[in-house]
Short mmCIF file of C-alpha atoms in Angstrom, two decimals:
data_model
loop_
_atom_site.label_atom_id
_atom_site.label_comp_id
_atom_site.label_asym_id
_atom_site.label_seq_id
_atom_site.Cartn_x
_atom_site.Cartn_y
_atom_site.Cartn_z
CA UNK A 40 18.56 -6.46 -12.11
CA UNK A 41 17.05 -4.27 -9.91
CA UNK A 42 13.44 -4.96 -8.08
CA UNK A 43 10.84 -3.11 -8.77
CA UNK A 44 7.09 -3.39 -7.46
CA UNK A 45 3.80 -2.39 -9.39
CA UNK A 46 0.72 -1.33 -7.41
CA UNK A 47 -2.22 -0.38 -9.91
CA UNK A 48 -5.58 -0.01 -8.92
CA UNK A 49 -7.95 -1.70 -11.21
CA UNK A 50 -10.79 0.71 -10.27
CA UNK A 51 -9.15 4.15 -11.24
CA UNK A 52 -10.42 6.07 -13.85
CA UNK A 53 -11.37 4.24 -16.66
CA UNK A 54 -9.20 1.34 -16.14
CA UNK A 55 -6.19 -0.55 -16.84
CA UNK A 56 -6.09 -2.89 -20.16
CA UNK A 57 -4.24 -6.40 -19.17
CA UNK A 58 -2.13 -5.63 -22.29
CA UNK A 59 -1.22 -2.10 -21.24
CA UNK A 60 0.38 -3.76 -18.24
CA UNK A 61 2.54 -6.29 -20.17
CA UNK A 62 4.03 -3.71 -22.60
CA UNK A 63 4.56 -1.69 -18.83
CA UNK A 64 6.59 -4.81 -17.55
CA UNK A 65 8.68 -4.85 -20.82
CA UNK A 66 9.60 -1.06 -20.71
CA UNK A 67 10.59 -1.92 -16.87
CA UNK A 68 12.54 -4.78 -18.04
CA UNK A 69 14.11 -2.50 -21.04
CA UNK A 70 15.36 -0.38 -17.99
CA UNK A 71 16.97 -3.32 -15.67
CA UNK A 72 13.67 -3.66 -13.52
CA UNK A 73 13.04 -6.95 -12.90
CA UNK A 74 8.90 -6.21 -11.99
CA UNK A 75 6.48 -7.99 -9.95
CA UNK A 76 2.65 -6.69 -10.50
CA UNK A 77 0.47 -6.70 -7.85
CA UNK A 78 -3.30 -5.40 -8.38
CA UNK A 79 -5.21 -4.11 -5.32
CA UNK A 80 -8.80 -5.90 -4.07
CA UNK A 81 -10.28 -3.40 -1.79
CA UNK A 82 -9.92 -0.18 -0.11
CA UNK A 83 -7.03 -0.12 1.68
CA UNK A 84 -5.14 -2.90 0.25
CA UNK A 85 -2.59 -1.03 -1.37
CA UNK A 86 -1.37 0.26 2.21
CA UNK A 87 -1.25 -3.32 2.94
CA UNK A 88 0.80 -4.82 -0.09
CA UNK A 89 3.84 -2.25 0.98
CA UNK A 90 3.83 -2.69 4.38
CA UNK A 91 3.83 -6.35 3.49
CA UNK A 92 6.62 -5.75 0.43
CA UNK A 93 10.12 -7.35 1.00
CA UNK A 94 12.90 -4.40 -0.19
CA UNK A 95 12.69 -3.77 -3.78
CA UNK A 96 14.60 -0.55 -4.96
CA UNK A 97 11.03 1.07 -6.49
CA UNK A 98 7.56 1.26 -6.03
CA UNK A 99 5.33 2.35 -8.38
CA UNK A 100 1.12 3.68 -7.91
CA UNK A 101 -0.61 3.20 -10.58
CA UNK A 102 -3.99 4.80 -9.49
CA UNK A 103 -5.80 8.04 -8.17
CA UNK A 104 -4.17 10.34 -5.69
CA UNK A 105 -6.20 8.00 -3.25
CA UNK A 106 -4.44 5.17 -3.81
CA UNK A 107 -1.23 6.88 -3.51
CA UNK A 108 -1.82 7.98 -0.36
CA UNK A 109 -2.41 4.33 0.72
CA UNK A 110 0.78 3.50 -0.12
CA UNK A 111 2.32 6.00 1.09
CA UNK A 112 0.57 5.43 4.24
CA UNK A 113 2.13 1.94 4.23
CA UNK A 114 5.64 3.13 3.37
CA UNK A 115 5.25 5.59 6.85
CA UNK A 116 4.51 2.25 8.51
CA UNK A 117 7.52 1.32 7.58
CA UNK A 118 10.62 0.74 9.39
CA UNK A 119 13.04 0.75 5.98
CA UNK A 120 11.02 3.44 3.63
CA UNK A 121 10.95 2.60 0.24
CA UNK A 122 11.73 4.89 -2.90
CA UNK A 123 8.02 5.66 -4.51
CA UNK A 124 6.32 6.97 -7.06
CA UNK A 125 3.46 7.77 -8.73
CA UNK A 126 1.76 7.18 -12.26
CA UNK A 127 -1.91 8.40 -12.33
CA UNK A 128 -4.63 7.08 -14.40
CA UNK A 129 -7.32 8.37 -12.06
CA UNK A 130 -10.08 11.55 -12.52
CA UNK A 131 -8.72 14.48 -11.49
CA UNK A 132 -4.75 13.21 -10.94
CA UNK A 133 -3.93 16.39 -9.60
CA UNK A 134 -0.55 15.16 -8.33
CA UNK A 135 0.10 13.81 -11.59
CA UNK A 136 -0.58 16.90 -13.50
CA UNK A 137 1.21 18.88 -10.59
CA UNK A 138 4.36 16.22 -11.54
CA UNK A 139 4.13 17.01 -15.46
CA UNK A 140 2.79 13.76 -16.52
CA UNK A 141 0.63 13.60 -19.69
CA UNK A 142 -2.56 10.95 -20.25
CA UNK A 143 -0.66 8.08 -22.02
CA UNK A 144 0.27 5.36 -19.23
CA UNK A 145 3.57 4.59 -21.59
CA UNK A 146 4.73 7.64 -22.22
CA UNK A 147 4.44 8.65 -18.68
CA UNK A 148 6.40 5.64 -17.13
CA UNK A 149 9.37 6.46 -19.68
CA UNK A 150 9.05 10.09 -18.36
CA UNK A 151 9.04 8.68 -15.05
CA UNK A 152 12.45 6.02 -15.22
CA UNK A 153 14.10 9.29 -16.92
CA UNK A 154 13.37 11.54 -13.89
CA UNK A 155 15.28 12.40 -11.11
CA UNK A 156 14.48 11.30 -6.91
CA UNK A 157 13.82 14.41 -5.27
CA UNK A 158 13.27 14.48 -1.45
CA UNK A 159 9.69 15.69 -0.65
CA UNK A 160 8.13 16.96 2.00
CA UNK A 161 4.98 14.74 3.69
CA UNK A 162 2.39 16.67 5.63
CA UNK A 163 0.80 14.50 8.53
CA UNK A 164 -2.71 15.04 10.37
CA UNK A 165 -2.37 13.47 14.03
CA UNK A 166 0.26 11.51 12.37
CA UNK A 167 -1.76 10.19 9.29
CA UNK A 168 0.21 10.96 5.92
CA UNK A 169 -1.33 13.09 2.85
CA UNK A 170 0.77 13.54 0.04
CA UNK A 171 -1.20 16.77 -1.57
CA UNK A 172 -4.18 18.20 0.47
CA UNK A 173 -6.43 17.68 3.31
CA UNK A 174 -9.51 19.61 3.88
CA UNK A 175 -13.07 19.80 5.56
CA UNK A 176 -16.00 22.09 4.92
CA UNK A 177 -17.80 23.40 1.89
CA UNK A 178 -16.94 21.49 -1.48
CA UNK A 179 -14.41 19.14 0.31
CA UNK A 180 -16.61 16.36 0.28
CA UNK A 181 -17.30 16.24 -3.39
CA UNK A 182 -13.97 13.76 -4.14
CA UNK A 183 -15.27 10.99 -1.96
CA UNK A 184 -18.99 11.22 -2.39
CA UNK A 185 -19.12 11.76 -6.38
CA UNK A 186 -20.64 8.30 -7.51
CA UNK A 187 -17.92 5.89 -9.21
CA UNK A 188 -20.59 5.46 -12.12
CA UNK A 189 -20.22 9.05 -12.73
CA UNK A 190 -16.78 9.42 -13.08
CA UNK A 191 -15.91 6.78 -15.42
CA UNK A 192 -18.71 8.27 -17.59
CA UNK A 193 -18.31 11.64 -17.38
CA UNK A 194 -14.58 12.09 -15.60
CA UNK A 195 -13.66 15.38 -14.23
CA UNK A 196 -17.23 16.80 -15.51
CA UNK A 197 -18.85 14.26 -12.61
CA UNK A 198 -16.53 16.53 -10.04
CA UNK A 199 -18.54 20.01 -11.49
CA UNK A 200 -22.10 18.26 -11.69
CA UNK A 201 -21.48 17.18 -7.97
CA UNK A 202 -20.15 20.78 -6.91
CA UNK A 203 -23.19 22.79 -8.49
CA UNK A 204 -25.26 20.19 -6.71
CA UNK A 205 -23.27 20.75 -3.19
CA UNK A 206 -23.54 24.77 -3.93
CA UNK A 207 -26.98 25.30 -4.14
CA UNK A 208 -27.61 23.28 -0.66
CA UNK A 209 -26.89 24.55 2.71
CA UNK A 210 -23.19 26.02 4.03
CA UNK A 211 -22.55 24.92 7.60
CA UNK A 212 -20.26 27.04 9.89
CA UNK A 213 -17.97 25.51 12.09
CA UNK A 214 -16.85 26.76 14.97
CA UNK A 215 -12.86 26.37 15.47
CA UNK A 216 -9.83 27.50 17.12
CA UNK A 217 -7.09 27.51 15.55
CA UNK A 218 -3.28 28.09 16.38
CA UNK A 219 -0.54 29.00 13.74
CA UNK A 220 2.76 30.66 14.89
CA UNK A 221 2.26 30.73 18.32
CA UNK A 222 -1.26 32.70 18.16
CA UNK A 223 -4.42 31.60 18.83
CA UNK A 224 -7.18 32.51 16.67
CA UNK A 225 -11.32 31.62 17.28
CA UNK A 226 -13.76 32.25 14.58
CA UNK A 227 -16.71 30.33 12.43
CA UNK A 228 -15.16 29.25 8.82
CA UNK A 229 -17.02 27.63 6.14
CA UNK A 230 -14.23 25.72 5.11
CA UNK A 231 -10.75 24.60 5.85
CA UNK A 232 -8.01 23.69 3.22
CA UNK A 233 -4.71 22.74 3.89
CA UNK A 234 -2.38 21.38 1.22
CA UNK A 235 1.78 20.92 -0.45
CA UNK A 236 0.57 21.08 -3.90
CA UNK A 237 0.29 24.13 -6.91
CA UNK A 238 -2.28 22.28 -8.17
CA UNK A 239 -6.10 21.56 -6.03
CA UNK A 240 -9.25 19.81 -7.38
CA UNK A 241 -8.68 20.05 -10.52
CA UNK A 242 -7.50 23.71 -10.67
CA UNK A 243 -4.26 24.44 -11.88
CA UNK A 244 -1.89 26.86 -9.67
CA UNK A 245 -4.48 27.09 -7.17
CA UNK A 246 -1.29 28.93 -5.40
CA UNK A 247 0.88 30.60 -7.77
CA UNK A 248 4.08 29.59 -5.99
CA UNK A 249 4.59 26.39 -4.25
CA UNK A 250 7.91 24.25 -3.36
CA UNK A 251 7.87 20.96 -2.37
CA UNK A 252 10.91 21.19 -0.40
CA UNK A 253 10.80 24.23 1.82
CA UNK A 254 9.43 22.73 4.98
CA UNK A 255 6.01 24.77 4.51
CA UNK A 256 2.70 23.98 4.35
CA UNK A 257 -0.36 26.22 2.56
CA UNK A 258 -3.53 27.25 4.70
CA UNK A 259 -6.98 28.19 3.47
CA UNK A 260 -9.45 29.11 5.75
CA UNK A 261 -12.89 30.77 4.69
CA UNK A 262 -15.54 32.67 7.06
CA UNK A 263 -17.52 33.33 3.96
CA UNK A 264 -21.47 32.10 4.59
CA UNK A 265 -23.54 33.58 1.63
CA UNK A 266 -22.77 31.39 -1.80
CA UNK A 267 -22.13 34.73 -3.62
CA UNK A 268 -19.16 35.59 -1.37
CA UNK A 269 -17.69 31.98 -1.62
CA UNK A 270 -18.50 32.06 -5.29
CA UNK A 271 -16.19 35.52 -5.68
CA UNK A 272 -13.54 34.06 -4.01
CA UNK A 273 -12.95 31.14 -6.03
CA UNK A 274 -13.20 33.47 -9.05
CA UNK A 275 -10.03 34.77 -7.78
CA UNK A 276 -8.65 31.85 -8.95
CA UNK A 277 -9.30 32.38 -12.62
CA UNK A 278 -8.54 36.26 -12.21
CA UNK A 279 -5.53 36.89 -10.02
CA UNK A 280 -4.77 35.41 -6.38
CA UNK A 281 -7.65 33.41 -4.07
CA UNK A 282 -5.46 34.33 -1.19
CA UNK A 283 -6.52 37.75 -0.86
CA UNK A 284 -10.33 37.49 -1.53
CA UNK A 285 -12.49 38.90 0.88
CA UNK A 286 -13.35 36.13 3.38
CA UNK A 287 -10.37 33.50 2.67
CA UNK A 288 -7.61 33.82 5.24
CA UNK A 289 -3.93 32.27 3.78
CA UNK A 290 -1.06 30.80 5.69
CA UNK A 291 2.48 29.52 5.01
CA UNK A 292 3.97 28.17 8.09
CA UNK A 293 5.73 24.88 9.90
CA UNK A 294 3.35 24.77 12.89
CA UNK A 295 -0.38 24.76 13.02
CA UNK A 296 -3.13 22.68 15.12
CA UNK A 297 -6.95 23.11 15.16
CA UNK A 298 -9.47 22.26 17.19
CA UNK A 299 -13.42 21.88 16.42
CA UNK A 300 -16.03 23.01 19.04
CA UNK A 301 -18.36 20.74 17.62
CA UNK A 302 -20.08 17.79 18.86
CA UNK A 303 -20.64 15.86 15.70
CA UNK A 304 -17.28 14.21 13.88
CA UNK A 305 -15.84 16.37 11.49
CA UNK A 306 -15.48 14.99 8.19
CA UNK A 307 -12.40 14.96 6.27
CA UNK A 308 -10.94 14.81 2.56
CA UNK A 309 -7.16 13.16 2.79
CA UNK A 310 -6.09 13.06 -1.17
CA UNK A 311 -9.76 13.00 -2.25
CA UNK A 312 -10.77 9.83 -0.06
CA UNK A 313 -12.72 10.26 2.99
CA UNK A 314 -10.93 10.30 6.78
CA UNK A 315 -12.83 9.03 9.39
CA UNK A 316 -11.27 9.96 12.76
CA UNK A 317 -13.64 10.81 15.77
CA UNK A 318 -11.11 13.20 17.46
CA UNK A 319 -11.69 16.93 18.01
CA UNK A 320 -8.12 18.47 18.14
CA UNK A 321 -5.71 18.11 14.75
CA UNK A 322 -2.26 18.49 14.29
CA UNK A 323 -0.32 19.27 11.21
CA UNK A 324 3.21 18.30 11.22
CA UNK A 325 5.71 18.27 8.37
CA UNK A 326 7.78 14.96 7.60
CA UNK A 327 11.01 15.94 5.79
CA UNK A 328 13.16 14.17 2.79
CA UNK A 329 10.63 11.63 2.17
CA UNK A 330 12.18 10.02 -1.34
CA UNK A 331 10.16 10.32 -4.47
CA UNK A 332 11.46 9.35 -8.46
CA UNK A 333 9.18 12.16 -10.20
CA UNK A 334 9.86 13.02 -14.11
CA UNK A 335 12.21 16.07 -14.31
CA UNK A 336 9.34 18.06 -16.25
CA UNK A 337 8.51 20.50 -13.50
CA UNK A 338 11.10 20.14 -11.20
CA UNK A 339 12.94 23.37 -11.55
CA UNK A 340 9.45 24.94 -10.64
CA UNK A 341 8.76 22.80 -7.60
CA UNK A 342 11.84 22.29 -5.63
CA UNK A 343 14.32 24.76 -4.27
CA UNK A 344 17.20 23.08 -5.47
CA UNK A 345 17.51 21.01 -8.87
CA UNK A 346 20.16 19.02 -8.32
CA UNK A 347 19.75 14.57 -8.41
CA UNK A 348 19.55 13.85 -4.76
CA UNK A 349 19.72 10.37 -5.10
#
């Protein structure tokens, strides 16, 4: 049989049932996994279990998009990466949705040992691995700081109440230099955003046409200050394109860095959880052919090729 290793985090979303788990193990076994379970203790133990993990032919995250960065953090630490995926039974499970999973944990780990491995590409910030979106500024701050209570009371509505809360309060300006392309750019933004994902925060097609594969990354910037002209340009995203609001400046490219001419440390969203990293100057690099199993729902949409690469 082949190996296969379960990382679930106990804490996402609403939880995991002990029973839901065993009926997990038998569809595994059903499709020649032989499945060892391993539940994560604290932040950051997820990164720790696969660094740890002998070679098993899968992983599987069972979590938020948090806890699937952590382990794909540990696969980049790594010498021999492992084939992952990702189940999500989180709030917002924006790579999940992005994926085509549905809400029933059964259904979507059938979907899931049906799909096909696709090679995906990993954006890094000074060398630290997000597998959707990255971001600082106005609203980014909401994922990390929304109180766990809320969320397993209200779910994605504890996102919205915490959002109205951070719009009515202050918007700070921060004072940046950017370069993209081989041109340097200075200016005061509002907010930064930079992801590999159609789907942001909740919002579906955020970008109306993202691949996963085509060595690219997506960048948002916004020099909007007053709420109205922030709040028009997310309306875009219900009405036609945010990338050509007033204010919001939009990038595709392989090469950008920014620096922050600020003397406090800027505060960062990596896959909803915070980043804490005291350095000024960030790079963005793109890690190619990184090997994900993802169910074949969407793949024609989010890939440049559709054949099985495995």
């Amino acid at each position: 049989m082949k190996k296969c290793a379960v990382i679930y985090n106990p804490n996402s979303g609403k939880g995991i049932h002990e029973k839901v788990l065993v009926k997990l193990e038998k569809i595994l076994n059903e499709h020649d996994y032989d499945a060892t379970i391993y539940k994560t203790k604290y932040k950051g133990h997820a990164k720790e279990i696969v660094e740890r993990l002998e070679p098993v032919d899968l992983v599987i995250s069972i979590g938020g998009d948090g806890t699937f960065n952590e382990i794909m953090t540990g696969n980049f630490n790594r010498k021999r990466k492992l084939l992952l995926s990702h189940i999500p039974v989180g709030t917002a499970n924006d790579l999940g949705a992005m994926y085509g999973y549905g809400k029933n944990l059964i259904r979507n780990l059938k979907l899931l040992l049906n799909g096909t491995v696709k090679q995906v590409d990993i954006c890094t910030i000074n060398d630290q691995p997000f597998t959707y979106s990255a971001g600082t500024g106005k609203f980014v701050n909401i994922s990390y700081e929304t109180p766990r209570e809320l969320k397993k009371k209200y779910g994605y509505l504890a996102y919205l109440i915490e959002a109205v809360k951070d719009f009515r309060g202050p918007t700070k300006l921060y004072d940046i230099t950017y370069k993209i392309d081989d041109k340097t750019i200075n200016g005061k933004f509002s907010f930064l955003l930079i992801s590999n994902a159609n789907r942001i925060a909740g919002i579906q097609n955020f970008y109306k046409d993202v691949k996963l594969d085509d060595s690219k990354v997506e960048i948002l910037l916004c020099d909007a200050y007053a709420k109205k002209d922030i709040a028009k340009g997310f309306y875009k995203l219900k009405t036609s394109d945010i990338t050509k609001a007033p204010g919001f400046y939009f990038y595709k490219t392989d090469k950008f860095s920014i620096t922050f001419n600020e003397e406090n440390p800027i505060k960062w969203s990596l896959d909803g959880e915070k980043f804490e990293n005291e350095d000024k100057t960030f790079e963005i690099k793109i890690v190619k052919n990184i090997k994900l199993l993802i169910p074949n729902k969407n793949i024609k949409k989010l890939f440049l090729e559709e054949e099985n690469e495995d």
